[in-house]
Tab-separated table of C-alpha atoms in Angstrom:
chain	number	residue	atom	x	y	z
A	21	MET	CA	97.332	79.876	103.498
A	22	ARG	CA	93.822	78.818	102.550
A	23	GLY	CA	92.403	82.346	102.385
A	24	SER	CA	88.642	82.234	102.769
A	25	TYR	CA	88.299	78.690	101.422
A	26	ASP	CA	87.833	76.803	104.691
A	27	HIS	CA	85.758	73.803	105.821
A	28	GLU	CA	82.562	75.819	105.818
A	29	GLU	CA	83.162	77.152	102.321
A	30	ALA	CA	83.989	73.656	101.075
A	31	ALA	CA	80.637	72.450	102.414
A	32	HIS	CA	78.950	74.837	99.973
A	33	ASN	CA	80.932	73.274	97.121
A	34	ALA	CA	80.107	69.566	97.542
A	35	GLY	CA	82.973	69.193	100.020
A	36	SER	CA	85.669	69.878	97.416
A	37	LEU	CA	89.107	70.168	99.032
A	38	SER	CA	90.210	72.581	96.316
A	39	GLU	CA	88.575	75.783	95.175
A	40	PRO	CA	86.178	75.033	92.321
A	41	ALA	CA	86.621	76.588	88.902
A	42	TYR	CA	83.584	78.694	88.083
A	43	LEU	CA	84.127	78.815	84.320
A	44	ALA	CA	81.176	81.070	83.679
A	45	THR	CA	80.819	84.679	82.631
A	46	ALA	CA	77.618	85.577	84.469
A	47	GLN	CA	75.438	84.640	87.442
A	48	HIS	CA	71.711	83.790	87.324
A	49	PHE	CA	69.446	85.641	89.786
A	50	ASP	CA	66.204	84.395	91.265
A	51	SER	CA	64.552	87.816	90.945
A	52	ALA	CA	65.018	91.306	89.602
A	53	GLU	CA	65.439	92.644	93.119
A	54	THR	CA	68.208	90.171	93.852
A	55	MET	CA	69.940	91.260	90.646
A	56	ARG	CA	69.611	94.937	91.612
A	57	ALA	CA	70.874	94.413	95.171
A	58	THR	CA	73.851	92.350	94.010
A	59	ALA	CA	74.814	94.856	91.315
A	60	ALA	CA	74.566	97.637	93.914
A	61	GLY	CA	76.847	95.736	96.308
A	62	GLU	CA	74.115	95.326	98.928
A	63	ARG	CA	74.343	91.529	98.944
A	64	GLU	CA	76.971	88.890	98.149
A	65	GLY	CA	77.253	87.841	94.529
A	66	TRP	CA	79.281	88.414	91.421
A	67	VAL	CA	76.876	89.503	88.641
A	68	TYR	CA	79.294	89.379	85.666
A	69	ALA	CA	82.860	88.062	85.304
A	70	ARG	CA	84.318	91.478	84.431
A	71	ARG	CA	83.160	92.616	87.868
A	72	GLY	CA	84.107	89.469	89.733
A	73	ASN	CA	83.969	85.680	89.809
A	74	PRO	CA	84.038	83.253	92.757
A	75	THR	CA	87.261	81.533	91.610
A	76	VAL	CA	88.965	84.882	91.055
A	77	GLY	CA	87.735	85.942	94.497
A	78	TYR	CA	89.329	82.885	96.114
A	79	LEU	CA	92.666	83.818	94.548
A	80	GLU	CA	92.364	87.432	95.717
A	81	GLU	CA	91.691	86.325	99.274
A	82	THR	CA	94.587	83.863	99.188
A	83	VAL	CA	97.039	86.453	97.868
A	84	ALA	CA	95.867	88.960	100.488
A	85	ALA	CA	96.356	86.352	103.217
A	86	LEU	CA	99.891	85.582	102.014
A	87	GLU	CA	101.035	89.180	101.648
A	88	GLY	CA	99.242	90.269	104.823
A	89	TYR	CA	100.625	87.455	106.991
A	90	GLN	CA	102.079	88.865	110.243
A	91	VAL	CA	101.287	92.404	109.053
A	92	ASP	CA	99.628	94.623	111.638
A	93	ALA	CA	97.031	96.025	109.254
A	94	GLU	CA	93.949	95.040	107.316
A	95	VAL	CA	94.910	94.007	103.796
A	96	SER	CA	92.945	93.400	100.600
A	97	ALA	CA	93.896	92.351	97.073
A	98	ALA	CA	92.792	92.605	93.468
A	99	VAL	CA	94.122	90.212	90.830
A	100	THR	CA	94.680	91.199	87.219
A	101	THR	CA	95.449	89.712	83.827
A	102	THR	CA	99.228	90.265	84.061
A	103	GLY	CA	101.877	91.743	86.301
A	104	MET	CA	102.087	94.817	84.078
A	105	ALA	CA	98.335	95.298	84.420
A	106	ALA	CA	98.842	95.214	88.187
A	107	ILE	CA	101.590	97.844	87.999
A	108	THR	CA	99.474	100.086	85.774
A	109	LEU	CA	96.383	99.766	87.972
A	110	ALA	CA	98.385	100.320	91.152
A	111	THR	CA	99.875	103.569	89.870
A	112	MET	CA	97.496	105.188	87.368
A	113	PRO	CA	94.732	106.201	89.833
A	114	PHE	CA	97.190	108.470	91.655
A	115	LEU	CA	97.895	110.536	88.520
A	116	SER	CA	94.515	112.257	88.307
A	117	THR	CA	94.807	115.921	87.380
A	118	ALA	CA	91.970	116.608	89.821
A	119	VAL	CA	94.623	116.564	92.550
A	120	GLY	CA	96.926	118.932	90.661
A	121	ASP	CA	97.795	119.585	87.026
A	122	LYS	CA	101.547	118.749	87.186
A	123	PRO	CA	101.882	115.298	88.766
A	124	ASN	CA	105.253	113.650	89.186
A	125	ILE	CA	106.428	110.250	90.360
A	126	VAL	CA	109.704	109.288	92.021
A	127	ALA	CA	111.082	105.852	91.193
A	128	SER	CA	114.123	103.622	91.336
A	129	PRO	CA	115.756	103.182	87.922
A	130	ALA	CA	116.446	99.512	88.731
A	131	CYS	CA	113.141	98.348	87.256
A	132	TYR	CA	111.833	95.825	84.782
A	133	GLY	CA	111.974	97.129	81.206
A	134	SER	CA	108.209	97.291	80.685
A	135	THR	CA	107.794	99.239	83.920
A	136	VAL	CA	110.271	101.797	82.627
A	137	MET	CA	108.274	102.012	79.398
A	138	VAL	CA	104.971	102.557	81.230
A	139	PHE	CA	106.457	105.334	83.340
A	140	ASP	CA	108.529	107.050	80.632
A	141	LYS	CA	106.323	106.564	77.573
A	142	ARG	CA	102.743	105.964	78.673
A	143	TYR	CA	102.823	108.369	81.639
A	144	GLY	CA	105.653	110.721	80.711
A	145	ASP	CA	105.413	111.225	76.958
A	146	GLU	CA	101.688	110.587	76.528
A	147	ARG	CA	100.242	112.140	79.701
A	148	GLY	CA	102.823	114.743	80.683
A	149	VAL	CA	103.716	113.145	84.020
A	150	SER	CA	107.197	114.060	85.239
A	151	VAL	CA	109.136	110.856	85.967
A	152	ARG	CA	111.984	111.412	88.411
A	153	TRP	CA	114.423	108.518	88.434
A	154	VAL	CA	116.557	108.668	91.582
A	155	ASP	CA	120.310	108.781	91.111
A	156	ASP	CA	121.071	106.141	93.733
A	157	PRO	CA	118.216	103.933	95.014
A	158	LEU	CA	120.143	103.263	98.232
A	159	SER	CA	120.498	106.936	99.069
A	160	ILE	CA	117.456	108.163	101.002
A	161	ASP	CA	118.645	111.717	100.380
A	162	SER	CA	118.471	111.025	96.644
A	163	TRP	CA	114.789	110.074	96.983
A	164	GLU	CA	113.976	112.966	99.286
A	165	ARG	CA	115.433	115.557	96.887
A	166	TYR	CA	112.850	114.680	94.261
A	167	ILE	CA	109.727	114.698	96.452
A	168	ASP	CA	107.548	117.808	96.376
A	169	ALA	CA	103.895	118.823	96.717
A	170	ASP	CA	103.058	117.325	93.284
A	171	THR	CA	104.638	113.913	93.896
A	172	ARG	CA	101.989	111.187	93.722
A	173	PHE	CA	103.901	108.070	94.803
A	174	LEU	CA	107.293	106.432	95.374
A	175	TYR	CA	107.995	103.244	93.423
A	176	ALA	CA	110.667	100.544	93.567
A	177	GLU	CA	111.281	96.878	92.880
A	178	SER	CA	112.864	94.989	95.755
A	179	PRO	CA	114.691	92.905	94.676
A	180	SER	CA	114.865	94.361	91.176
A	181	ASN	CA	114.808	92.598	87.842
A	182	PRO	CA	117.438	91.786	86.601
A	183	THR	CA	120.105	93.207	88.928
A	184	VAL	CA	118.449	91.828	92.112
A	185	GLN	CA	119.044	95.043	94.047
A	186	LEU	CA	116.979	95.842	97.150
A	187	VAL	CA	115.900	99.190	98.563
A	188	ASP	CA	115.514	100.240	102.187
A	189	ILE	CA	111.740	99.864	102.449
A	190	PRO	CA	111.326	101.113	106.055
A	191	ALA	CA	113.322	104.268	105.277
A	192	LEU	CA	111.352	104.927	102.081
A	193	ALA	CA	108.094	104.264	103.943
A	194	ALA	CA	109.009	106.961	106.454
A	195	LEU	CA	109.573	109.430	103.591
A	196	ALA	CA	106.248	108.498	102.034
A	197	ARG	CA	104.374	108.892	105.325
A	198	ARG	CA	105.780	112.382	105.848
A	199	ALA	CA	104.683	113.372	102.337
A	200	ARG	CA	101.344	111.487	102.725
A	201	ILE	CA	101.872	109.628	99.466
A	202	PRO	CA	101.958	105.849	98.926
A	203	LEU	CA	105.088	103.728	98.733
A	204	ILE	CA	104.509	101.087	96.049
A	205	ILE	CA	106.820	98.058	95.960
A	206	ASP	CA	107.060	95.367	93.295
A	207	GLY	CA	107.752	92.279	95.406
A	208	THR	CA	107.627	89.691	92.613
A	209	LEU	CA	111.158	88.347	93.036
A	210	ALA	CA	111.001	87.880	96.800
A	211	THR	CA	107.408	86.590	96.908
A	212	PRO	CA	105.560	86.585	100.248
A	213	ALA	CA	107.567	83.472	101.129
A	214	LEU	CA	110.678	85.616	101.673
A	215	MET	CA	109.544	89.200	102.247
A	216	ARG	CA	106.268	91.028	102.813
A	217	PRO	CA	106.791	94.732	102.067
A	218	LEU	CA	103.550	95.760	103.795
A	219	GLY	CA	105.091	94.543	107.043
A	220	LEU	CA	108.128	96.746	106.384
A	221	GLY	CA	105.991	99.856	105.914
A	222	ALA	CA	104.975	99.840	102.232
A	223	ASP	CA	101.406	100.844	101.387
A	224	ILE	CA	100.861	98.893	98.174
A	225	VAL	CA	102.552	95.791	96.762
A	226	VAL	CA	102.364	94.491	93.207
A	227	HIS	CA	103.221	91.036	91.911
A	228	SER	CA	103.462	89.243	88.635
A	229	LEU	CA	101.705	85.992	89.526
A	230	THR	CA	103.038	84.631	86.228
A	231	LYS	CA	106.382	84.167	87.956
A	232	ALA	CA	107.015	82.106	91.107
A	233	ALA	CA	103.394	82.159	92.246
A	234	GLY	CA	102.435	80.447	88.984
A	235	ALA	CA	105.563	78.356	88.669
A	236	SER	CA	104.038	75.717	86.399
A	237	GLY	CA	104.047	78.314	83.627
A	238	ARG	CA	100.447	77.640	82.597
A	239	SER	CA	98.854	81.031	83.325
A	240	MET	CA	99.565	84.725	83.452
A	241	GLY	CA	98.333	86.946	86.239
A	242	GLY	CA	99.102	89.901	88.461
A	243	ALA	CA	98.092	91.176	91.869
A	244	VAL	CA	97.732	94.464	93.734
A	245	ILE	CA	97.721	94.136	97.522
A	246	ALA	CA	97.182	97.180	99.711
A	247	ARG	CA	96.683	98.287	103.276
A	248	ARG	CA	93.240	99.574	104.084
A	249	ASP	CA	92.671	103.090	105.441
A	250	LEU	CA	95.611	104.756	103.707
A	251	ASP	CA	96.406	108.287	104.854
A	252	LEU	CA	97.057	109.988	101.509
A	253	ARG	CA	97.099	113.645	100.626
A	254	GLY	CA	94.380	114.786	98.223
A	255	GLN	CA	93.082	111.346	97.235
A	256	PRO	CA	89.379	110.285	97.276
A	257	ALA	CA	88.152	108.805	100.554
A	258	GLU	CA	86.837	105.625	98.918
A	259	MET	CA	90.205	104.988	97.305
A	260	CYS	CA	92.061	105.406	100.604
A	261	ALA	CA	89.612	103.263	102.561
A	262	ASP	CA	90.124	100.126	100.451
A	263	PHE	CA	92.427	100.647	97.493
A	264	ALA	CA	92.149	97.091	96.133
A	265	GLY	CA	88.371	97.200	96.482
A	266	TYR	CA	88.333	100.547	94.704
A	267	LEU	CA	90.253	99.003	91.800
A	268	ARG	CA	87.832	96.096	91.518
A	269	GLN	CA	84.742	98.303	91.662
A	270	GLY	CA	86.012	101.022	89.329
A	271	PRO	CA	89.142	100.929	87.143
A	272	MET	CA	89.258	97.138	86.685
A	273	ARG	CA	85.536	96.906	85.998
A	274	ASP	CA	85.612	99.764	83.519
A	275	MET	CA	88.844	98.908	81.707
A	276	GLY	CA	88.409	95.133	81.611
A	277	SER	CA	91.691	93.944	83.148
A	278	VAL	CA	90.088	91.195	85.250
A	279	LEU	CA	91.766	87.782	85.396
A	280	SER	CA	89.986	84.844	83.786
A	281	PRO	CA	88.575	82.260	86.217
A	282	PHE	CA	90.529	79.459	84.529
A	283	ASN	CA	93.835	81.273	85.052
A	284	ALA	CA	92.830	82.028	88.640
A	285	TRP	CA	92.123	78.327	89.174
A	286	THR	CA	95.537	77.195	87.857
A	287	LEU	CA	97.300	79.899	89.893
A	288	LEU	CA	95.500	78.718	93.032
A	289	ALA	CA	96.913	75.249	92.454
A	290	ASP	CA	100.469	76.579	91.977
A	291	ILE	CA	100.480	79.041	94.846
A	292	ARG	CA	99.822	76.306	97.418
A	293	GLU	CA	103.432	75.148	97.122
A	294	LEU	CA	104.996	78.624	97.062
A	295	ARG	CA	106.947	78.455	100.322
A	296	ALA	CA	108.524	75.028	99.792
A	297	ARG	CA	109.274	75.772	96.151
A	298	VAL	CA	110.897	79.148	96.799
A	299	ASP	CA	112.893	77.659	99.681
A	300	THR	CA	114.388	74.955	97.459
A	301	MET	CA	114.983	77.250	94.489
A	302	SER	CA	116.623	79.908	96.678
A	303	ALA	CA	118.941	77.436	98.384
A	304	SER	CA	120.042	76.176	94.962
A	305	ALA	CA	120.466	79.722	93.634
A	306	LEU	CA	122.882	80.567	96.443
A	307	ARG	CA	124.974	77.500	95.610
A	308	VAL	CA	124.993	78.437	91.932
A	309	ALA	CA	125.911	82.070	92.672
A	310	GLU	CA	128.759	81.046	94.958
A	311	HIS	CA	130.052	78.636	92.319
A	312	LEU	CA	129.955	81.245	89.558
A	313	ALA	CA	131.657	83.797	91.816
A	314	GLY	CA	134.572	81.361	92.167
A	315	ARG	CA	135.116	80.918	88.447
A	316	GLY	CA	137.911	82.882	86.818
A	317	ASP	CA	135.942	83.273	83.599
A	318	VAL	CA	133.042	85.075	85.268
A	319	VAL	CA	133.761	88.745	85.887
A	320	GLU	CA	130.683	89.686	87.918
A	321	VAL	CA	127.842	87.958	89.747
A	322	PHE	CA	124.598	89.680	90.776
A	323	TYR	CA	123.011	87.964	93.771
A	324	PRO	CA	122.002	89.561	97.095
A	325	GLY	CA	123.049	86.440	99.002
A	326	LEU	CA	126.710	87.133	98.193
A	327	PRO	CA	128.535	89.324	100.758
A	328	GLY	CA	129.966	91.471	97.951
A	329	HIS	CA	126.557	92.475	96.608
A	330	ARG	CA	125.826	96.105	97.362
A	331	THR	CA	122.465	95.360	98.986
A	332	HIS	CA	123.519	92.215	100.855
A	333	HIS	CA	123.019	94.011	104.169
A	334	LEU	CA	119.390	94.773	103.277
A	335	ALA	CA	118.797	91.217	102.107
A	336	LYS	CA	120.208	89.877	105.373
A	337	ARG	CA	117.845	92.157	107.278
A	338	ASP	CA	114.662	91.758	105.222
A	339	MET	CA	114.659	88.404	103.379
A	340	TRP	CA	113.653	85.483	105.599
A	341	LEU	CA	111.945	82.228	104.785
A	342	VAL	CA	108.515	82.663	106.318
A	343	ASP	CA	107.924	80.599	109.479
A	344	SER	CA	111.470	79.206	109.389
A	345	GLY	CA	112.082	80.228	112.994
A	346	GLY	CA	110.690	78.096	115.789
A	347	PRO	CA	111.532	76.152	118.927
A	348	GLY	CA	115.068	74.869	118.709
A	349	ARG	CA	115.786	76.429	115.318
A	350	GLY	CA	116.617	79.885	114.048
A	351	ALA	CA	115.073	81.824	111.201
A	352	VAL	CA	116.648	81.176	107.806
A	353	ASN	CA	117.770	83.828	105.340
A	354	ARG	CA	116.839	83.053	101.769
A	355	PHE	CA	117.826	85.387	98.942
A	356	GLY	CA	115.599	84.349	96.071
A	357	PHE	CA	115.866	82.267	92.935
A	358	LEU	CA	117.142	84.921	90.489
A	359	LEU	CA	120.760	85.819	89.786
A	360	GLY	CA	122.796	87.361	87.026
A	361	PHE	CA	126.366	86.967	85.839
A	362	ARG	CA	128.728	88.358	83.217
A	363	PRO	CA	131.122	85.953	81.506
A	364	ALA	CA	134.591	87.203	80.672
A	365	GLY	CA	134.738	88.162	77.031
A	366	GLY	CA	131.756	90.485	76.872
A	367	VAL	CA	128.692	90.114	74.678
A	368	PRO	CA	130.139	87.443	72.337
A	369	ALA	CA	131.020	85.212	75.283
A	370	ALA	CA	127.591	85.718	76.855
A	371	ARG	CA	125.854	84.712	73.638
A	372	ARG	CA	128.078	81.670	73.156
A	373	ALA	CA	127.417	80.526	76.712
A	374	MET	CA	123.676	81.018	76.227
A	375	ASP	CA	123.688	78.986	73.027
A	376	ARG	CA	125.498	76.078	74.725
A	377	LEU	CA	123.051	75.689	77.611
A	378	GLY	CA	121.541	72.212	77.635
A	379	LEU	CA	119.576	71.715	80.849
A	380	VAL	CA	118.700	75.393	81.347
A	381	TRP	CA	115.976	76.701	79.035
A	382	ARG	CA	116.509	79.862	76.982
A	383	ALA	CA	113.335	81.787	77.822
A	384	ASN	CA	112.163	85.241	78.896
A	385	ASN	CA	110.402	84.213	82.068
A	386	LEU	CA	111.488	83.590	85.629
A	387	GLY	CA	110.358	81.849	88.796
A	388	GLN	CA	109.380	78.689	86.939
A	389	VAL	CA	109.990	75.124	88.094
A	390	LYS	CA	112.304	74.849	85.079
A	391	SER	CA	115.523	76.862	85.156
A	392	THR	CA	115.520	79.590	82.521
A	393	ALA	CA	118.115	82.022	81.215
A	394	THR	CA	118.031	85.134	79.074
A	395	ILE	CA	120.266	88.043	78.162
A	396	PRO	CA	118.088	90.944	79.365
A	397	ALA	CA	119.606	93.459	76.954
A	398	ILE	CA	118.265	91.458	73.991
A	399	GLY	CA	115.189	90.050	75.727
A	400	THR	CA	113.299	91.325	78.743
A	401	HIS	CA	114.919	94.780	78.665
A	402	LEU	CA	115.400	95.188	74.913
A	403	GLN	CA	113.159	98.267	74.815
A	404	VAL	CA	115.301	100.181	77.273
A	405	ALA	CA	118.757	98.632	76.862
A	406	GLY	CA	119.908	101.411	74.580
A	407	ASP	CA	118.728	104.239	76.830
A	408	ASP	CA	120.858	106.268	79.191
A	409	PRO	CA	122.365	103.689	81.590
A	410	GLY	CA	121.509	106.011	84.443
A	411	ASP	CA	117.850	105.456	83.620
A	412	ALA	CA	117.734	101.712	82.971
A	413	PRO	CA	121.145	100.194	83.610
A	414	VAL	CA	121.331	96.663	82.198
A	415	PRO	CA	124.802	95.328	81.356
A	416	PRO	CA	124.715	94.170	77.706
A	417	ASP	CA	126.716	91.021	78.514
A	418	MET	CA	124.682	89.987	81.566
A	419	ILE	CA	123.009	86.567	81.617
A	420	ARG	CA	119.979	86.396	83.892
A	421	LEU	CA	119.422	82.960	85.418
A	422	SER	CA	116.248	81.875	87.180
A	423	VAL	CA	117.025	78.751	89.172
A	424	GLY	CA	114.295	76.121	89.130
A	425	LEU	CA	113.754	72.819	90.880
A	426	GLU	CA	116.399	70.796	89.050
A	427	ASP	CA	119.238	69.461	91.189
A	428	ALA	CA	121.714	72.261	91.896
A	429	ASP	CA	124.662	70.080	90.843
A	430	ASP	CA	123.032	69.496	87.464
A	431	ILE	CA	122.483	73.233	86.956
A	432	ILE	CA	126.102	73.955	87.887
A	433	GLU	CA	127.346	71.242	85.515
A	434	ASP	CA	125.343	72.766	82.677
A	435	LEU	CA	126.690	76.257	83.403
A	436	ASP	CA	130.260	74.946	83.600
A	437	GLN	CA	130.108	73.272	80.217
A	438	ALA	CA	128.430	76.318	78.674
A	439	LEU	CA	131.076	78.679	80.004
A	440	ALA	CA	133.952	76.353	79.144
A	441	GLY	CA	132.673	76.191	75.597
A	442	SER	CA	132.820	79.924	75.148
A	443	ASP	CA	136.624	79.677	74.651
A	444	VAL	CA	137.175	82.889	76.528
A	445	THR	CA	139.300	83.467	79.587
A	446	GLY	CA	139.651	86.678	81.464
A	447	ARG	CA	140.514	88.438	84.660
A	448	ARG	CA	137.854	88.978	87.291
A	449	SER	CA	136.703	92.586	87.359
A	450	THR	CA	137.047	94.508	90.585
A	451	SER	CA	133.373	95.369	90.098
A	452	ALA	CA	132.503	91.808	91.113
A	453	ALA	CA	133.043	92.893	94.702
A	454	GLY	CA	129.864	94.873	94.635
A	455	THR	CA	129.027	97.028	91.614
A	456	VAL	CA	125.368	96.485	90.877
A	457	ALA	CA	123.460	97.964	87.942
A	458	GLY	CA	126.148	100.512	87.176
A	459	ILE	CA	126.103	102.059	90.665
A	460	ALA	CA	129.467	102.155	92.404
A	461	ALA	CA	129.665	99.979	95.476
A	462	ASP	CA	130.603	101.175	98.906
A	463	PRO	CA	134.038	99.605	99.586
A	464	ALA	CA	132.945	98.991	103.189
A	465	GLU	CA	130.169	96.611	102.122
């Protein structure tokens, strides 16, 4: 997982074991010709920090190595200021009217609130793009019905925030290939430690590096990772050849969404421990989810590691701790660090439980080393919580919990006292057996 920073590269940096932080905005050149050749891309160099920086480059190569691990394809990456910048840059280039004047996109409604806003408001209302939210993200027929000659891409989070619902990536990839459009997956919640969508057939993956990749909570960042040589209908050859490179050389350079070298440096330090950290956090999250599912005052738990979750079968198939299989041991399923639950008693009970948390931090972030909780309907998804639940279904009484590195018993003890203090008892809803994000569960699952 060292990317391009190997022994030879370290020798050029005074033998430093860690990537150096190039906290500079521009590079000096020994001649005008060297400046010209570097700016033209004819020789190695970085010219100006908006166009690139060595520390940022190390992070891009590391992220590409992680997401491209065991993937039978060449992969490249571009890192951005935030996860939302990554989502915007990964999708916007496909909406050019040069390809057709009535573009549409087909997406899962189980998305982060800001993603919904970008698609509905920035693309839909402001640019006239038709946004087609599928009725049931697990129904391939539902996706296929919306695809036509003007569809530019398919988009889904897997798992989704906050309902931790997966999609069938190989099946969606087959649809995208037939239509010669890209399948774009937000893989933030799984991280490359548990799932690499490119290996399942996706064309482009986006991440918020602010989350588990940057678990110390010191820096924001995002990433776009893509296969090279994409076979896409009507798109420019240079964009298909190296999509991430195209972003760096064009949209990112022109619009100024490049990550700062300092943030890249702190993210490089955090990402080294990604596998071990996600392993521990995921194991604890399963224990917490199982405990909450056994409480009579919790009416519903959202966690793909629970057999009753509607997408448990996909999680069992696709979410594996990387390199956990080996001689004498089998591969290990891990289902991520994020879960959600609904206390009996509705919104008042959820707010009381939130206010009583002692160990768990009340914060609108996830994937951190510290456990955090929020009520998405009044936090991360406030902008869309009042919309049609078929578009952005977020239960108003759902508490989203990101399990950190604290001892699982301590997290459970904190949740128990918070729930006990809500003074509400209730009967477990039948929806706890599998209803996720307002979509009826298949009784067979």
